[in-house]
XYZ file of N, CA, C and O in Angstrom:
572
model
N 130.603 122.934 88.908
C 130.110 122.895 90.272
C 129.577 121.486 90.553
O 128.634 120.991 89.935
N 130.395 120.755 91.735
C 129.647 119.448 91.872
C 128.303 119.569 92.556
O 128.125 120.474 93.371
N 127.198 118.561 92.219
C 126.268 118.595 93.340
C 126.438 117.799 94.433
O 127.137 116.806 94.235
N 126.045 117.934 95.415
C 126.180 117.464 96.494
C 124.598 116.517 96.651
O 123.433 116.837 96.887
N 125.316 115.228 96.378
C 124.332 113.820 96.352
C 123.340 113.574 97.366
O 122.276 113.053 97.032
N 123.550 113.873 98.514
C 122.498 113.978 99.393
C 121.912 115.068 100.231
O 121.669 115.117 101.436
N 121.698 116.217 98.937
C 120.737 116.946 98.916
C 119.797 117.357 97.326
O 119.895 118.204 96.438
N 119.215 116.606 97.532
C 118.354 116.201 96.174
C 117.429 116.004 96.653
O 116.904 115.030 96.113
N 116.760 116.450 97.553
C 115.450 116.421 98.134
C 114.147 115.556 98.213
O 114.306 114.420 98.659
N 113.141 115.851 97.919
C 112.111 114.885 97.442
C 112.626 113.645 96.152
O 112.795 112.426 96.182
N 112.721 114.440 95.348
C 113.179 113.839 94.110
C 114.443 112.519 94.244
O 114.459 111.486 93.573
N 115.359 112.898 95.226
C 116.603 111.967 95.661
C 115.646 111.081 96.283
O 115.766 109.888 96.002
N 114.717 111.423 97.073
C 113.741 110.251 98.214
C 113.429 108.951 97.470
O 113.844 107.793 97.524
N 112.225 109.849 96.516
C 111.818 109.190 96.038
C 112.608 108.012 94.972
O 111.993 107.000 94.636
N 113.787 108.233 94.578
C 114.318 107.520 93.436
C 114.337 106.107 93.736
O 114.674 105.848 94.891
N 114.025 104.996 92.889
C 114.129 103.742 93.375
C 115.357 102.992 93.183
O 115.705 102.037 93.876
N 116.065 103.539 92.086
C 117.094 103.153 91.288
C 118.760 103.520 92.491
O 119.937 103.173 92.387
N 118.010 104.345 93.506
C 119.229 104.835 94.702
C 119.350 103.924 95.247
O 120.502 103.498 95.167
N 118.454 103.113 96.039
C 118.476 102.702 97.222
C 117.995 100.817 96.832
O 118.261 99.934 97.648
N 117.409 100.570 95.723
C 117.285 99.289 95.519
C 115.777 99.154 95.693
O 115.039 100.111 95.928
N 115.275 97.569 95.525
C 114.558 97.019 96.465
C 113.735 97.795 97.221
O 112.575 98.079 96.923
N 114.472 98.230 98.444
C 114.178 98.103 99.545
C 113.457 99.822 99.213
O 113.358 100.541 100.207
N 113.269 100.056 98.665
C 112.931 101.664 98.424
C 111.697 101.170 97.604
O 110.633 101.148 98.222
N 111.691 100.761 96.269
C 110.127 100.004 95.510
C 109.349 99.545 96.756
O 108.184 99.928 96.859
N 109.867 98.781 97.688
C 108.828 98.430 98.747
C 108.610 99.053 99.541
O 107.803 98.766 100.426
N 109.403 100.328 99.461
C 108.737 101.648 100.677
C 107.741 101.777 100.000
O 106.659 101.416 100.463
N 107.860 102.486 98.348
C 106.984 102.825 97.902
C 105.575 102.269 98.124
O 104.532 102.803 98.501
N 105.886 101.035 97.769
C 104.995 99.970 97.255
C 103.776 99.794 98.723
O 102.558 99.661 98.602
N 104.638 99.850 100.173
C 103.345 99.681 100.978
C 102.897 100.769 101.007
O 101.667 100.814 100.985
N 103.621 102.049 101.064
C 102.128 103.240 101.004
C 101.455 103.076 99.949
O 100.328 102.598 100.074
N 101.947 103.421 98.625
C 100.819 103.239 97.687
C 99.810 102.042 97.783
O 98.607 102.217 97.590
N 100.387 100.730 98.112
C 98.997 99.886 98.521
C 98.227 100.416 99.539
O 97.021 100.400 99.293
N 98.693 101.088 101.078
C 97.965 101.414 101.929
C 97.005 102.418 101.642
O 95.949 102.341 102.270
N 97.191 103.673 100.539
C 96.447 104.340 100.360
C 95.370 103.917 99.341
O 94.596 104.777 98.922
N 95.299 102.942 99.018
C 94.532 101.943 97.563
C 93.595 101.263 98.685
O 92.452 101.683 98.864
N 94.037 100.375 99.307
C 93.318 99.443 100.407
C 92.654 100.769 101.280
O 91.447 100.541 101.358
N 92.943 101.926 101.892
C 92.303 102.704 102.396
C 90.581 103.234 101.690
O 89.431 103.235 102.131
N 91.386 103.722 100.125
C 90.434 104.068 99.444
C 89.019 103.108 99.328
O 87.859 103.386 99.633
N 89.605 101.880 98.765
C 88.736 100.581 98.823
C 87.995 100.272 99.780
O 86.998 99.596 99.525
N 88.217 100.603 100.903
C 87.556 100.415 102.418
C 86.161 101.411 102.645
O 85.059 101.201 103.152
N 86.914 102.800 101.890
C 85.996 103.780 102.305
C 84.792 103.482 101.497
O 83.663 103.380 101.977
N 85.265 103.267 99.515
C 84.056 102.724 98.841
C 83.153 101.255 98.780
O 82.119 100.936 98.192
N 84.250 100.421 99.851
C 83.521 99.573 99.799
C 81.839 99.480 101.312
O 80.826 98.833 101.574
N 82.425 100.307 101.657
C 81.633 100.479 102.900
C 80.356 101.413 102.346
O 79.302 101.338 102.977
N 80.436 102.314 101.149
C 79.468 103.375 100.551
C 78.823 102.143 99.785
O 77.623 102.021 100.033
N 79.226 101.419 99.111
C 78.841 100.315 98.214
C 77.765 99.369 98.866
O 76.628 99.117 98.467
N 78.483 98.883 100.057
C 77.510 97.924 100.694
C 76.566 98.732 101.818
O 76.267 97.995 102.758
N 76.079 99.979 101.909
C 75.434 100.592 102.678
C 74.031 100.677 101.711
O 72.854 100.716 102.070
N 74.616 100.692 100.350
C 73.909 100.990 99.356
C 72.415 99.919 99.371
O 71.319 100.290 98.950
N 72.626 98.934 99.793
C 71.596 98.035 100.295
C 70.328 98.467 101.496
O 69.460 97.687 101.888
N 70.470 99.684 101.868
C 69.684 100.198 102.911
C 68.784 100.871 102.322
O 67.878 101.406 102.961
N 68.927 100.987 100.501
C 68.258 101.802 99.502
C 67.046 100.679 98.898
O 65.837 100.851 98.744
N 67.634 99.863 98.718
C 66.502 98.688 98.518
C 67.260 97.668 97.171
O 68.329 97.877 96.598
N 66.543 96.856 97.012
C 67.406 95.738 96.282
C 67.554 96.470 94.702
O 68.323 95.793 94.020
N 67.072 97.546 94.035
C 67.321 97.927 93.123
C 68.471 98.652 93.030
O 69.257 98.473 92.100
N 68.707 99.686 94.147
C 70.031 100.138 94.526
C 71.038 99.128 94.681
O 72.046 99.259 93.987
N 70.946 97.924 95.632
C 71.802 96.871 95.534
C 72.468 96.271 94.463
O 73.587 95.763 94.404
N 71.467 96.436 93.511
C 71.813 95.674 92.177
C 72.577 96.451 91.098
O 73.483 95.911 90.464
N 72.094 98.102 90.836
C 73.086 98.850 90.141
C 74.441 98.990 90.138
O 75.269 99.054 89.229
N 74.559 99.050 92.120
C 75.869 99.283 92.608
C 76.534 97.616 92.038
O 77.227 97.726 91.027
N 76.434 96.641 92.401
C 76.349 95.369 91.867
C 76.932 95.570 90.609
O 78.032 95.036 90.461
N 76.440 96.257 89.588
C 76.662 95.845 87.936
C 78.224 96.507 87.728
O 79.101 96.035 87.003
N 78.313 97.651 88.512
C 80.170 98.571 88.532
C 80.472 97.327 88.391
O 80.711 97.031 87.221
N 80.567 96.353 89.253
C 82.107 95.708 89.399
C 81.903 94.505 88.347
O 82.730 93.595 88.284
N 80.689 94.546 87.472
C 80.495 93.177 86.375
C 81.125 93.684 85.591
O 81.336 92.788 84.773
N 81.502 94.377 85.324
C 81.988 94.987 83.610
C 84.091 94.827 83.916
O 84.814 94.527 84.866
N 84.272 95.207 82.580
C 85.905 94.482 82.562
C 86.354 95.395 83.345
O 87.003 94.865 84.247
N 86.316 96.678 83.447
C 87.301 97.888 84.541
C 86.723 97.450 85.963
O 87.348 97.490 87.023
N 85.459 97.041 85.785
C 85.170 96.664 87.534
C 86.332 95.267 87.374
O 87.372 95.378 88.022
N 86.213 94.470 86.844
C 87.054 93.156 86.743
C 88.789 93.102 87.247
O 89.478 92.321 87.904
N 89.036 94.557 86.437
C 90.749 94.594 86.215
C 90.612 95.566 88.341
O 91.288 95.547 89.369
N 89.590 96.080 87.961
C 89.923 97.399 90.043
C 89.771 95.820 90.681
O 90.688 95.348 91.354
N 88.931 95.304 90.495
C 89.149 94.014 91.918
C 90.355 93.187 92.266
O 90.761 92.789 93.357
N 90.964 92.990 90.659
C 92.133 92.509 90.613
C 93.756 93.086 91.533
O 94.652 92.615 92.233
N 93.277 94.506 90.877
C 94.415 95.115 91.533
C 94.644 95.535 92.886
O 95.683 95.989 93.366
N 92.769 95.179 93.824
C 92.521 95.495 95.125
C 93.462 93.728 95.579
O 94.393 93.681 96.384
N 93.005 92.716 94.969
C 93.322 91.727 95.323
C 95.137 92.017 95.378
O 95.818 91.711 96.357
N 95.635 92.594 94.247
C 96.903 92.388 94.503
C 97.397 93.500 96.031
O 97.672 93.192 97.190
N 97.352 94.374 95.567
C 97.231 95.317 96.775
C 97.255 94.843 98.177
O 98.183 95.113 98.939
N 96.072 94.026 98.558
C 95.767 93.265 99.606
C 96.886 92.387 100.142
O 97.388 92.336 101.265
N 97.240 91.432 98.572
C 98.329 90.098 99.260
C 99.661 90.953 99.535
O 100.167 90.882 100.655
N 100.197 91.695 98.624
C 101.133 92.445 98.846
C 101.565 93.325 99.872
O 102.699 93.608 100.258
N 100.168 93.795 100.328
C 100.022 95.056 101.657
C 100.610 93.682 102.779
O 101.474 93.884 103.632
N 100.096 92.629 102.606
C 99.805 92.006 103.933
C 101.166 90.957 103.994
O 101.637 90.530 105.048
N 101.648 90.667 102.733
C 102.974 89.902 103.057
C 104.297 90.719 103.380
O 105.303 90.184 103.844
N 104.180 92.209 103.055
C 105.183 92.897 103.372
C 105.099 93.102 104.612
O 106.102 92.949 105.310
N 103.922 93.482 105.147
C 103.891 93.637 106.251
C 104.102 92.681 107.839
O 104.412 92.942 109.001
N 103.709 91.436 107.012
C 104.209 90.392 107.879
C 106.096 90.237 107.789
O 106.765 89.928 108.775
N 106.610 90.484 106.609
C 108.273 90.768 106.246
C 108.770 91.592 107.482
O 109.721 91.373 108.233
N 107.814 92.641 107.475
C 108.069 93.977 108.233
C 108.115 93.752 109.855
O 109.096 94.162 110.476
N 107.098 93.131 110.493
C 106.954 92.409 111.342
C 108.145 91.628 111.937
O 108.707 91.773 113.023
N 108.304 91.037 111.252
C 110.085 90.234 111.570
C 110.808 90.628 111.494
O 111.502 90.523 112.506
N 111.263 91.231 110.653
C 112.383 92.481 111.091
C 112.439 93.112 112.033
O 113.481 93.342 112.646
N 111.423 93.481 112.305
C 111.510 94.414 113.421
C 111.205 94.223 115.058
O 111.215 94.884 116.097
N 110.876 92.622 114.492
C 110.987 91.531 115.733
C 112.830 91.335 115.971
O 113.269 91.198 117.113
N 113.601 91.346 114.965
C 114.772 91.181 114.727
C 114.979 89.859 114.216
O 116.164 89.533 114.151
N 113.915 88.784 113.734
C 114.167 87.951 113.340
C 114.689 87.667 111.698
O 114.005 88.096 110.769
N 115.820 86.990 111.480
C 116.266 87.183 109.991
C 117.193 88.109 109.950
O 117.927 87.867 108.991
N 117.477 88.913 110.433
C 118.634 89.834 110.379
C 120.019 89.857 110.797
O 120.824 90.756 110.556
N 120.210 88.870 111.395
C 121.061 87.814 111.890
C 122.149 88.597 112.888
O 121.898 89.799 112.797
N 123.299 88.364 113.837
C 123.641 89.369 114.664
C 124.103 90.201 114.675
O 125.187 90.141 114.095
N 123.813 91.311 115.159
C 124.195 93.005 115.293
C 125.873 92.425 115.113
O 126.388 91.310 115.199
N 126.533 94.170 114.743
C 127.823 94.177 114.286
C 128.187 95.351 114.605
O 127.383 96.276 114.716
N 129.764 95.495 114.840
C 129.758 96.785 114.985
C 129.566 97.788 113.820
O 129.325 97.420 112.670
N 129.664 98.817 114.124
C 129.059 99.465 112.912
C 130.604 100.111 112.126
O 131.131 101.068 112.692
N 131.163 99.639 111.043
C 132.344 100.287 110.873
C 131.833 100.769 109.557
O 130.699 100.487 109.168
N 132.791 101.600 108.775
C 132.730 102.267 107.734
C 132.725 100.650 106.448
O 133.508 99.734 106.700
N 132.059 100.577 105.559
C 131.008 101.857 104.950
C 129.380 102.074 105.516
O 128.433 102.509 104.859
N 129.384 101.681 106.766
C 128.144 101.404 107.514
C 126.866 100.902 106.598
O 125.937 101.641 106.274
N 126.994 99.480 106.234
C 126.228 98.751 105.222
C 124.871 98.053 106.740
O 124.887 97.326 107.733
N 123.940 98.889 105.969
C 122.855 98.403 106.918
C 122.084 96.781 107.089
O 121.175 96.435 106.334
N 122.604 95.924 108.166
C 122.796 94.138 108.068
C 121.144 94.106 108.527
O 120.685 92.970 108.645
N 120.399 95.011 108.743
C 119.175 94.346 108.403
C 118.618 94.290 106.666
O 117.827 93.381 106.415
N 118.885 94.924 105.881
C 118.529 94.821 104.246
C 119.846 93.576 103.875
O 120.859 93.807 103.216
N 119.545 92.539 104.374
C 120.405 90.941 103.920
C 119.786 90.393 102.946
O 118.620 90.767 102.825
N 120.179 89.584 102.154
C 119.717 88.812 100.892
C 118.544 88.138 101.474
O 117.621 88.161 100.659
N 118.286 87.657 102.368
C 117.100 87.151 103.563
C 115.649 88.163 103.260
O 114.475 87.897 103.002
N 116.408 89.400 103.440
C 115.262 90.369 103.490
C 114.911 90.224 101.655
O 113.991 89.708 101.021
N 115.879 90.798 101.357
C 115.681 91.205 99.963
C 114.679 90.342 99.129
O 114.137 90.707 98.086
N 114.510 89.051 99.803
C 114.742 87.412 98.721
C 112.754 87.640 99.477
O 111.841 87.209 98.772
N 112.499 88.143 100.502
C 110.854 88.397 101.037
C 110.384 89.227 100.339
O 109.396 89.063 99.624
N 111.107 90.357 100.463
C 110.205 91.441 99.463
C 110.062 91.042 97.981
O 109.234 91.657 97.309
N 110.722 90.168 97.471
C 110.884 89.705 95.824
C 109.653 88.852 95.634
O 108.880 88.802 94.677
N 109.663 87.991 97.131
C 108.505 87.038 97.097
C 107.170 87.458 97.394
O 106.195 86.961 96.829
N 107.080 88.475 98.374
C 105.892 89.372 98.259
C 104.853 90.258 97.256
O 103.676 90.618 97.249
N 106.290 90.389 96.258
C 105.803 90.390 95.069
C 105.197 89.935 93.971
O 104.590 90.398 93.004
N 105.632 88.586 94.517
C 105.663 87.371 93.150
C 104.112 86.696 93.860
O 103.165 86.306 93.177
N 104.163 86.692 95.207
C 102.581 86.018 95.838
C 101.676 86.968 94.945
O 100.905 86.443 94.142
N 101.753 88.571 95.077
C 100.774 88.812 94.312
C 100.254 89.247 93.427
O 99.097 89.628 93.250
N 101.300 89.198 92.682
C 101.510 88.515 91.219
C 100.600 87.618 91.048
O 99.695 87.875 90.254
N 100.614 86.009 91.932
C 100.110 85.134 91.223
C 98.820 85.286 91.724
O 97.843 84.859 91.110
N 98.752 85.796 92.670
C 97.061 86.397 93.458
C 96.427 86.794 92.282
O 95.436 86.214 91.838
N 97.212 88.227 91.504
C 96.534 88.736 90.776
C 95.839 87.663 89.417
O 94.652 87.570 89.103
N 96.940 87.000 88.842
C 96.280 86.042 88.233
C 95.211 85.680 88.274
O 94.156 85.922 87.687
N 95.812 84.579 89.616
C 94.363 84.168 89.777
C 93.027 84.782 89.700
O 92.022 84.443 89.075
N 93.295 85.886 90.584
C 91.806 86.624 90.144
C 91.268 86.530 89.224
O 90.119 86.174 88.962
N 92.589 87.054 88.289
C 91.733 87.402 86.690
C 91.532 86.047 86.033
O 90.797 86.196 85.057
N 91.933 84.683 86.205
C 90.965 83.634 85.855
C 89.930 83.502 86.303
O 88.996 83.231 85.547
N 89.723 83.644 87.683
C 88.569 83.188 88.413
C 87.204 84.565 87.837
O 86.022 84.242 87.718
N 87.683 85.963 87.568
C 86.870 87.063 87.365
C 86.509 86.764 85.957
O 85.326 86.693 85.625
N 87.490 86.585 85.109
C 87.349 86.751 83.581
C 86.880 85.207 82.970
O 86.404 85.178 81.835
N 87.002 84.129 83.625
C 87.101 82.923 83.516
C 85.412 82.418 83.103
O 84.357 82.988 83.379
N 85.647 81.167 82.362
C 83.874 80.896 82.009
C 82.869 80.040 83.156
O 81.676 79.858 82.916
């Protein structure tokens, strides 16, 4: 019995290895958006924490001195450059800039906005924070 390839449901969605690229960076901005969400909510509980008095200030303070506070800032930092360069990627595209001119649409209907153009942003969006993350972790872990 063959299966029939595009009905594989969630599991087909999700695969990254289907669709390329361009599917890791679907992934990739929700999971940052829901990370940067999270971060927002605790960072706002964190710095309220100052309305408790400077001893409260200072406990909340010590979380992020230690190496797991060190490595979560890092990965908020990457999160951040990544959330925000895809999204500027995203932005232009959908400005239509970079995608270069519409075509008719013939068989095998190869979608001319995912162009080596696009592909070659999302690679670099990656690689910015990549080196974001680095950096952090010199500047966090650093003497």
């Amino acid at each position: 019995m063959k299966r029939n390839e595009n009905k594989e449901g969630i599991k087909g969605m999700a695969n990254p290895g289907r669709y390329g690229i361009e599917r890791v960076s679907y992934w990739l901005m929700r999971i940052t958006g829901l990370g940067l969400l999270a971060y927002f909510i605790g960072h706002i509980y964190e710095t309220a924490s100052i309305l408790s008095g400077k001893a409260a200030w200072d406990s909340m303070l010590e979380l992020t001195q230690t190496t797991q506070g060190h490595i979560f800032l890092t990965l908020v930092i990457g999160m951040c450059v990544f959330h925000t360069a895809n999204g500027i990627r995203l932005m232009f595209a959908h400005g239509g800039i970079g995608i270069g001119k519409p075509t008719r649409p013939d068989y095998p209907y190869l979608p001319h906005s995912m162009n080596m153009k696009n592909k070659l942003c999302i690679y670099a969006s990656i690689g910015i924070a990549a080196l974001a993350m680095m950096y952090g972790l010199s500047v966090l872990f650093g003497e």
